[in-house]
Each structure stands twice: as C-alpha cells, then as structure tokens.
XYZ file of C-alpha atoms in Angstrom:
431
model
C 37.762 18.824 29.116
C 39.616 17.920 32.309
C 40.112 20.644 34.910
C 42.620 21.121 37.718
C 43.142 24.074 40.028
C 45.717 25.758 37.778
C 45.329 23.994 34.427
C 42.892 22.357 32.040
C 43.260 19.613 29.436
C 41.584 19.662 26.039
C 42.007 18.210 22.565
C 44.633 19.770 20.339
C 43.688 22.349 17.702
C 45.723 23.142 14.602
C 46.274 26.646 16.000
C 48.299 25.091 18.851
C 51.201 24.336 16.488
C 53.224 27.468 17.272
C 52.877 27.014 21.045
C 53.767 23.326 20.754
C 56.877 24.130 18.736
C 58.035 27.038 20.896
C 57.215 25.619 24.325
C 58.472 22.034 24.154
C 58.576 20.211 20.818
C 61.695 22.048 19.567
C 63.506 21.933 22.927
C 66.196 19.226 22.908
C 66.273 19.314 26.694
C 62.571 18.364 26.830
C 62.783 15.665 24.138
C 66.063 14.281 25.472
C 64.349 11.359 27.197
C 61.430 10.988 24.776
C 61.218 8.511 21.897
C 60.681 11.137 19.168
C 63.030 13.710 17.628
C 62.749 17.441 18.312
C 60.650 19.272 15.724
C 62.817 21.125 13.206
C 60.212 23.781 12.388
C 56.631 24.726 13.153
C 55.397 22.845 10.075
C 56.411 19.573 11.728
C 54.345 20.516 14.768
C 51.414 21.459 12.543
C 51.612 18.140 10.669
C 51.729 16.242 13.941
C 48.635 17.988 15.302
C 46.819 17.380 12.013
C 47.688 13.703 12.366
C 46.225 13.687 15.898
C 43.015 15.275 14.632
C 42.671 13.031 11.559
C 43.241 9.817 13.517
C 41.200 10.910 16.545
C 44.117 10.291 18.909
C 43.682 10.747 22.644
C 46.521 13.273 23.114
C 45.409 16.232 25.213
C 46.911 19.711 25.372
C 47.892 20.951 28.835
C 46.762 24.574 29.127
C 47.674 27.179 31.736
C 44.379 28.472 33.153
C 45.863 31.917 33.841
C 47.084 32.536 30.270
C 45.322 29.843 28.170
C 48.782 29.007 26.806
C 49.447 25.422 25.704
C 52.411 24.205 27.757
C 52.574 20.438 27.249
C 50.816 17.220 26.328
C 49.555 14.047 27.970
C 48.146 10.989 26.229
C 47.029 7.391 26.328
C 49.738 5.969 24.065
C 48.792 2.303 24.184
C 45.886 0.237 25.470
C 45.011 -3.375 26.153
C 41.238 -3.658 25.893
C 41.192 -7.260 27.140
C 42.550 -6.187 30.522
C 41.073 -2.650 30.632
C 44.630 -1.307 30.806
C 46.473 1.533 29.118
C 49.926 3.111 29.043
C 50.338 6.873 29.283
C 52.989 9.405 28.329
C 53.499 13.117 28.944
C 55.827 16.055 28.299
C 55.971 19.612 29.612
C 57.525 22.961 28.725
C 60.828 23.410 30.535
C 59.811 26.732 32.085
C 57.080 24.876 34.015
C 59.378 22.216 35.464
C 59.771 21.801 39.249
C 56.507 23.583 40.078
C 54.272 20.562 40.710
C 52.557 21.018 37.349
C 52.859 17.481 36.030
C 51.810 15.947 39.353
C 48.662 18.088 39.380
C 47.872 17.279 35.748
C 48.597 13.561 35.986
C 46.394 13.186 39.052
C 43.427 14.705 37.201
C 44.172 12.595 34.121
C 44.204 9.404 36.204
C 40.881 10.354 37.773
C 39.389 10.634 34.287
C 40.897 7.331 33.099
C 39.635 5.385 36.118
C 36.282 7.026 36.784
C 35.136 8.139 33.321
C 36.998 5.848 30.900
C 36.670 2.810 33.219
C 40.262 1.608 32.981
C 41.365 -0.779 35.722
C 45.146 -0.415 35.311
C 47.309 2.461 34.067
C 50.970 1.893 33.203
C 53.874 4.227 32.471
C 57.611 4.011 31.926
C 60.589 6.334 31.660
C 64.245 6.112 30.710
C 66.328 5.336 33.789
C 68.181 8.637 33.403
C 64.928 10.607 33.675
C 64.465 10.304 37.436
C 62.221 13.387 37.577
C 59.551 11.608 35.538
C 59.638 8.667 37.937
C 59.252 11.041 40.880
C 56.034 12.392 39.344
C 54.667 8.865 38.935
C 55.423 7.963 42.543
C 53.831 11.180 43.820
C 50.666 10.194 41.943
C 50.570 6.747 43.559
C 52.261 4.601 40.904
C 54.369 1.681 42.093
C 57.638 0.600 40.471
C 57.419 -2.861 38.874
C 60.630 -3.693 37.029
C 63.503 -2.537 34.816
C 63.357 -3.415 31.126
C 65.282 -2.917 27.895
C 63.298 -1.729 24.870
C 64.168 -0.852 21.269
C 63.377 2.661 19.997
C 63.926 4.331 16.618
C 65.542 7.373 18.216
C 67.861 5.878 20.835
C 68.180 2.223 19.820
C 68.129 -0.061 22.869
C 67.384 1.833 26.080
C 66.837 0.920 29.724
C 63.491 1.940 31.188
C 61.699 1.713 34.518
C 58.145 0.400 34.395
C 55.400 1.597 36.764
C 51.696 0.896 37.151
C 48.711 1.828 39.280
C 45.356 0.075 39.661
C 42.080 1.842 40.323
C 42.124 0.535 43.898
C 45.659 1.809 44.455
C 44.649 5.174 43.035
C 41.664 5.414 45.372
C 43.809 4.546 48.388
C 46.393 7.114 47.323
C 43.651 9.741 47.077
C 42.368 8.717 50.487
C 45.823 9.082 51.994
C 46.158 12.599 50.578
C 42.674 13.624 51.700
C 43.186 12.278 55.200
C 46.625 13.844 55.492
C 45.054 17.194 54.622
C 42.348 16.548 57.201
C 44.748 15.469 59.946
C 47.119 18.358 59.311
C 44.443 21.054 59.156
C 44.541 23.564 62.009
C 40.749 23.368 62.285
C 39.754 20.104 60.571
C 36.126 20.276 59.445
C 33.746 17.358 59.547
C 32.683 18.163 55.969
C 36.218 17.453 54.737
C 36.255 13.995 56.267
C 32.679 13.349 55.222
C 33.601 14.203 51.636
C 36.406 11.659 51.800
C 34.157 8.965 53.239
C 31.484 9.584 50.594
C 34.101 9.419 47.844
C 35.245 6.004 49.033
C 31.765 4.693 49.777
C 30.766 5.420 46.197
C 33.693 3.285 45.053
C 32.892 0.160 47.060
C 34.660 0.835 50.369
C 33.523 0.635 53.968
C 35.030 3.426 56.032
C 34.978 3.795 59.795
C 36.561 6.546 61.871
C 38.009 5.337 65.150
C 38.412 7.185 68.464
C 37.185 10.601 67.366
C 36.049 13.468 69.579
C 33.514 15.999 68.291
C 32.443 19.332 69.684
C 28.993 20.950 69.444
C 29.825 22.550 66.092
C 30.499 19.122 64.572
C 34.194 19.763 64.144
C 36.703 17.133 65.057
C 38.970 18.053 67.925
C 41.025 14.923 67.370
C 41.160 11.897 65.154
C 43.391 8.925 65.842
C 42.677 6.245 63.273
C 40.718 5.560 60.136
C 39.856 2.036 59.074
C 39.114 1.474 55.395
C 37.893 -1.849 54.080
C 37.780 -2.668 50.393
C 34.896 -5.009 49.630
C 36.115 -7.232 46.817
C 34.626 -9.958 44.680
C 33.671 -13.154 46.531
C 34.105 -11.359 49.869
C 37.909 -11.452 49.668
C 38.654 -8.088 51.228
C 41.602 -5.927 52.157
C 41.836 -3.414 54.968
C 43.976 -0.331 55.284
C 44.914 1.571 58.408
C 45.583 5.284 58.067
C 46.057 7.690 60.943
C 48.219 8.629 63.921
C 47.975 5.617 66.201
C 50.955 3.312 66.700
C 49.012 0.823 68.811
C 48.856 -1.819 66.094
C 47.750 -4.721 68.303
C 44.842 -2.769 69.765
C 43.913 -1.646 66.301
C 43.940 -5.216 65.002
C 41.542 -6.182 67.775
C 39.277 -3.368 66.663
C 39.547 -4.619 63.079
C 38.405 -8.089 64.138
C 35.432 -6.640 66.049
C 34.493 -4.529 63.054
C 34.733 -7.526 60.728
C 32.483 -9.669 62.904
C 29.884 -6.902 63.099
C 29.842 -6.496 59.319
C 30.190 -10.236 58.552
C 33.283 -9.698 56.435
C 35.862 -12.287 55.458
C 39.141 -10.359 55.634
C 42.314 -11.977 54.375
C 45.128 -9.543 55.160
C 46.201 -5.959 55.594
C 46.853 -4.001 52.434
C 46.141 -4.723 48.792
C 46.384 -8.472 48.208
C 45.293 -10.705 45.353
C 43.339 -13.900 45.816
C 46.173 -15.934 44.267
C 48.631 -14.498 46.803
C 46.334 -15.597 49.608
C 46.106 -19.107 48.173
C 49.861 -19.520 47.646
C 50.664 -18.276 51.160
C 48.110 -20.669 52.636
C 49.537 -23.625 50.699
C 53.122 -22.760 51.661
C 52.231 -22.304 55.330
C 50.619 -25.752 55.481
C 53.176 -27.487 53.239
C 50.549 -28.439 50.644
C 50.801 -28.946 46.889
C 48.208 -28.169 44.232
C 47.507 -29.366 40.677
C 45.034 -28.265 38.015
C 43.224 -30.056 35.210
C 41.757 -27.281 33.082
C 39.452 -27.305 30.117
C 37.493 -24.056 29.620
C 40.072 -21.900 31.452
C 42.863 -23.163 29.201
C 45.652 -23.041 31.781
C 44.648 -19.708 33.320
C 44.457 -21.153 36.842
C 48.056 -22.347 36.775
C 49.194 -19.195 34.971
C 47.505 -16.999 37.587
C 49.078 -18.904 40.450
C 52.620 -18.594 39.083
C 52.255 -14.803 39.090
C 52.958 -15.134 42.812
C 56.518 -15.420 44.063
C 57.012 -18.787 45.766
C 54.391 -20.612 43.707
C 57.010 -23.066 42.454
C 57.101 -24.680 45.900
C 53.381 -25.527 45.822
C 52.340 -25.912 42.173
C 52.706 -29.517 41.090
C 52.125 -30.929 37.610
C 49.065 -29.490 35.869
C 47.318 -30.150 32.582
C 45.253 -28.359 29.959
C 42.847 -31.080 28.842
C 40.771 -29.087 26.403
C 39.827 -31.972 24.115
C 37.780 -35.028 25.037
C 40.685 -37.207 23.975
C 43.047 -35.426 26.401
C 40.574 -35.881 29.246
C 40.447 -39.590 28.517
C 44.128 -40.159 27.741
C 45.704 -38.096 30.562
C 43.060 -38.146 33.290
C 41.247 -41.382 32.518
C 37.822 -39.771 32.081
C 35.454 -42.454 30.801
C 34.197 -41.742 27.285
C 30.784 -43.066 28.305
C 30.612 -40.370 31.004
C 31.176 -37.671 28.408
C 28.653 -39.228 26.010
C 25.969 -39.686 28.659
C 26.340 -36.489 30.723
C 28.292 -34.176 28.316
C 31.841 -32.908 28.541
C 30.647 -29.886 30.565
C 28.926 -31.922 33.290
C 29.686 -32.281 36.991
C 30.285 -35.995 36.368
C 33.062 -35.157 33.907
C 34.538 -32.587 36.306
C 34.558 -35.190 39.086
C 36.344 -37.816 36.964
C 38.866 -35.186 35.844
C 39.689 -34.357 39.474
C 39.894 -38.030 40.495
C 42.203 -38.782 37.592
C 44.355 -35.765 38.412
C 44.607 -36.905 42.024
C 45.878 -40.309 40.939
C 48.369 -38.883 38.438
C 49.769 -35.955 40.450
C 49.439 -37.126 44.076
C 48.921 -33.466 45.035
C 47.139 -32.461 48.240
C 44.726 -30.222 46.356
C 43.466 -31.304 42.925
C 41.238 -28.963 40.956
C 39.342 -29.631 37.734
C 37.188 -27.326 35.655
C 35.129 -27.863 32.505
C 32.463 -25.735 30.896
C 31.769 -22.887 28.491
C 33.501 -19.512 28.537
C 30.757 -17.989 26.372
C 30.830 -14.842 24.261
C 33.910 -13.754 22.334
C 37.005 -11.670 23.002
C 35.031 -8.446 22.599
C 31.344 -9.367 22.909
C 29.719 -10.499 26.169
C 27.955 -13.827 26.441
C 26.874 -16.467 28.936
C 29.315 -18.945 30.423
C 28.669 -21.863 32.744
C 30.969 -24.456 34.240
C 31.455 -27.262 36.722
C 34.490 -27.614 38.925
C 35.597 -30.270 41.367
C 38.094 -29.754 44.196
C 39.594 -32.764 45.954
C 41.609 -32.076 49.105
C 43.730 -34.855 50.599
C 44.937 -33.969 54.094
C 45.813 -36.146 57.099
C 44.601 -39.289 55.317
C 41.209 -37.689 54.722
C 39.650 -36.868 51.374
C 37.276 -33.923 51.020
C 35.392 -33.441 47.748
C 33.795 -30.116 46.798
C 31.689 -29.832 43.654
C 30.914 -26.413 42.187
C 28.568 -25.133 39.506
C 28.430 -21.493 38.440
C 27.015 -19.264 35.729
C 28.858 -16.120 34.607
C 28.291 -13.351 32.066
C 30.880 -11.379 30.121
C 33.463 -11.684 27.373
C 35.434 -14.924 27.193
C 38.327 -13.373 29.090
C 36.016 -11.898 31.732
C 34.235 -15.215 32.268
C 37.484 -17.184 32.490
C 38.916 -14.724 35.009
C 35.729 -14.898 37.093
C 35.888 -18.696 36.958
C 39.462 -18.681 38.274
C 38.680 -16.208 41.075
C 35.596 -18.098 42.197
C 37.345 -21.476 42.274
C 40.355 -19.996 44.111
C 37.995 -18.502 46.669
C 36.314 -21.879 47.189
C 39.711 -23.559 47.634
C 40.679 -20.986 50.291
C 37.333 -21.375 52.004
C 37.661 -25.171 52.037
C 41.221 -25.099 53.363
C 40.253 -22.709 56.159
C 37.587 -25.179 57.273
C 39.785 -28.274 56.943
C 43.145 -27.115 58.309
C-alpha cells in the first residue's frame, strides 16, 4: 500500500467494480483522452478488474482516505527491464479534478517506483488536447521530451506529448519543494532542513548550507543558499544551486572552494551526461573522434550521437566485432590475435593505431573484450581499450584495462562511461 496525506493506493478488488464504473470508467468526459472505451455496464468493469487480478497487473486503486471510496487508478503500463524504465498512466473521477489529487498521488507513486521498485526512468505521455494531464506531470518534476504520433484502437492516429523523469531529477524536484517549504516558513525549523539533507545524503548527494545564521534554539533566522552536489559514477558530478542569492559569481567561487576541499571533479552546473561533456569539449577545441568497437558493438558511437551537435565531431567509426573485420578494416595482425588473444591490450592498441591511420581523427578509441553475462543474468566482463590523441603534432597513447560485473547491457554501458571519462580526463590534461 502507498500512502499520501489524503489518499492511499492499493490493489484492486472485485468489489471495486461498482465504484470504478460509477466514478470514472463510464464517464465519457474522463475517458475522452484515454485509449480505451467507456464501460457500458458494471459487468465490463468487473471483468476488467478480474483480468487485473488474474494477470497480476500493477494497476492500483486510488482511494479517498476520508471515505475509503475508490476514485481512480494509476498503473505501470509498460516497462523496459534492460534500461530499468517504465511508462505510467492514470485516470481520476471527474468530481476530484482540479483539487491537486493527481499531483499528490503521482508524487507518492513515483517515490515508490524509484525507491522501492528501483526504476531509473519513468515515462508518461498524453494526447496534446489533454493539457491538464501534462500540467500534473510538470508539477511532479517530469520534463517534456518530444511530440509523437501513435496509432490507437480507439482514436486511430493521435498526437501525443512525451515526458520523462529520472531518479536524479525526481530527487532534485523533491529537494526544491522541501527547500521552498523551508525558505517560506514563518519560523523555519532546523529539523526540516536536516530532514531534507538526510534524505539527499541517503541518495548519494553532498549537501552544504551556505551563509546561514542560527540562534540559541537551533532555528535558522536566515538562509541564503544551498549547494547540492550529486556524486556520480567515475567522479563526474553535477551541482545544483537552490536558494535566494543572486550573486552567481560569488557563489561559483564558493563552489570551487567546496570542490577543492572535497576533492571533487565537477563538470558543470545542473544535470549533465558524460557524453554531453565529451561532445562540448570536442566542439570547443575543434577536435574529431572515431571509434573502433568490438565488445560494445557500436554503443560508444550511438551514445555520442544522443547529444545535439555530435555530427560536427564524430568522424567515421567501425564495429569490428569479428577477427576478420579487425584485420580487414583496421589492419590488426592475425599473429597478434593468435599470440595474445582478441581481447588483449596488444589487439586494442593495433585497433586504435589502424583507426588513426584510416580516420585521421584527433581522438581514436578502440575497445575489445567480454561483456559477460546475458541480457537478464549478471556475469563478469573484462576489456582493454586504447585511446590515441593527436593534438599539436603530438601523439598521446592511453591504454586501459577494466573488469566489470553485471548483465551484458550493464557491462557495456559501464565500459562506455569509463572510457568516456578517461577521454575527458586525458583531454583536460593535454589541452
């Protein structure tokens, strides 16, 4: 069961059929923007609930705590286990509209998905005409991604707006709400802020309160700024500034002092991906990059082109999964593979050298190894990578070896992130 201040969520029971039918399922105004037809009678509602029970679906009934009446539904309608992502949907009785009900319920549902079900991304979409649904998503911290056209049985082709929220974005949204409550309180209590800090600390954040004044009763008389740092994999971090101060330059100086004290490698303000950092760095320095991939199967190049502007830096790249491709395209000596193995650092080096000759890119990256495991079962993966940087008539060679654990997709993603981090680190030292 999931609880909020005014409502609670639980699994459907067959006895909920009448309330479902009367409160929303038979209401054409409620189902107007949904993909299913209004229920013609209570038997349809009963059959639907029986289907949910028999198939162990995740749909939850939204119940009014004051009356125990079932007033709506919320569910995980689709999931992608490989990426720990899911898509949600919801509907609500019309008499409860415009009272903040769905915002309250969705916030609690997201908390459960991220913190108890361990999802990393939650997605949602609504018909473009249903602006109220989009407003709920935005209030809960979702960000708009794109417009799309999808085919439905009920409406045929429809235009929808797609939204998503990551666990990190959800945590920062919660922080913003908690701090706003703290800053706007007539008598802000230390315990309120401390609760916020503990919440974030337990989720991998460093939090520091700046320029505060306390009285003898440990209550804040004033609070200007709060600095929040997200500690990410491979020490690629993001920082967020929340508070009253408009002295951005002074605050940035404080950020730098804080980073030095905590030995953090901060890339930029706000939520930023490692591939964004790499693309921006390449663009800024007018550099090109190429990949020769074996175990990652093109994931490095595919990850990079997720970033707008990548076309100006990504040069020709190759997936050389087979030994023959390594020899034919990159000129890897067959004797090297026979003597040291296809997964060796010697093979990775010859792949990078061959790529450098073929592509003439400033940064040439090779990777070969084992992804390990399967799509659903964890295993051990190991790999060698070679990075060759050509800059100002100088050649810098970096050889990497790493061991990872996880499913094949997890290991490949970790391989990409680690190599990207090493490229960034090398470029920062060279440029």
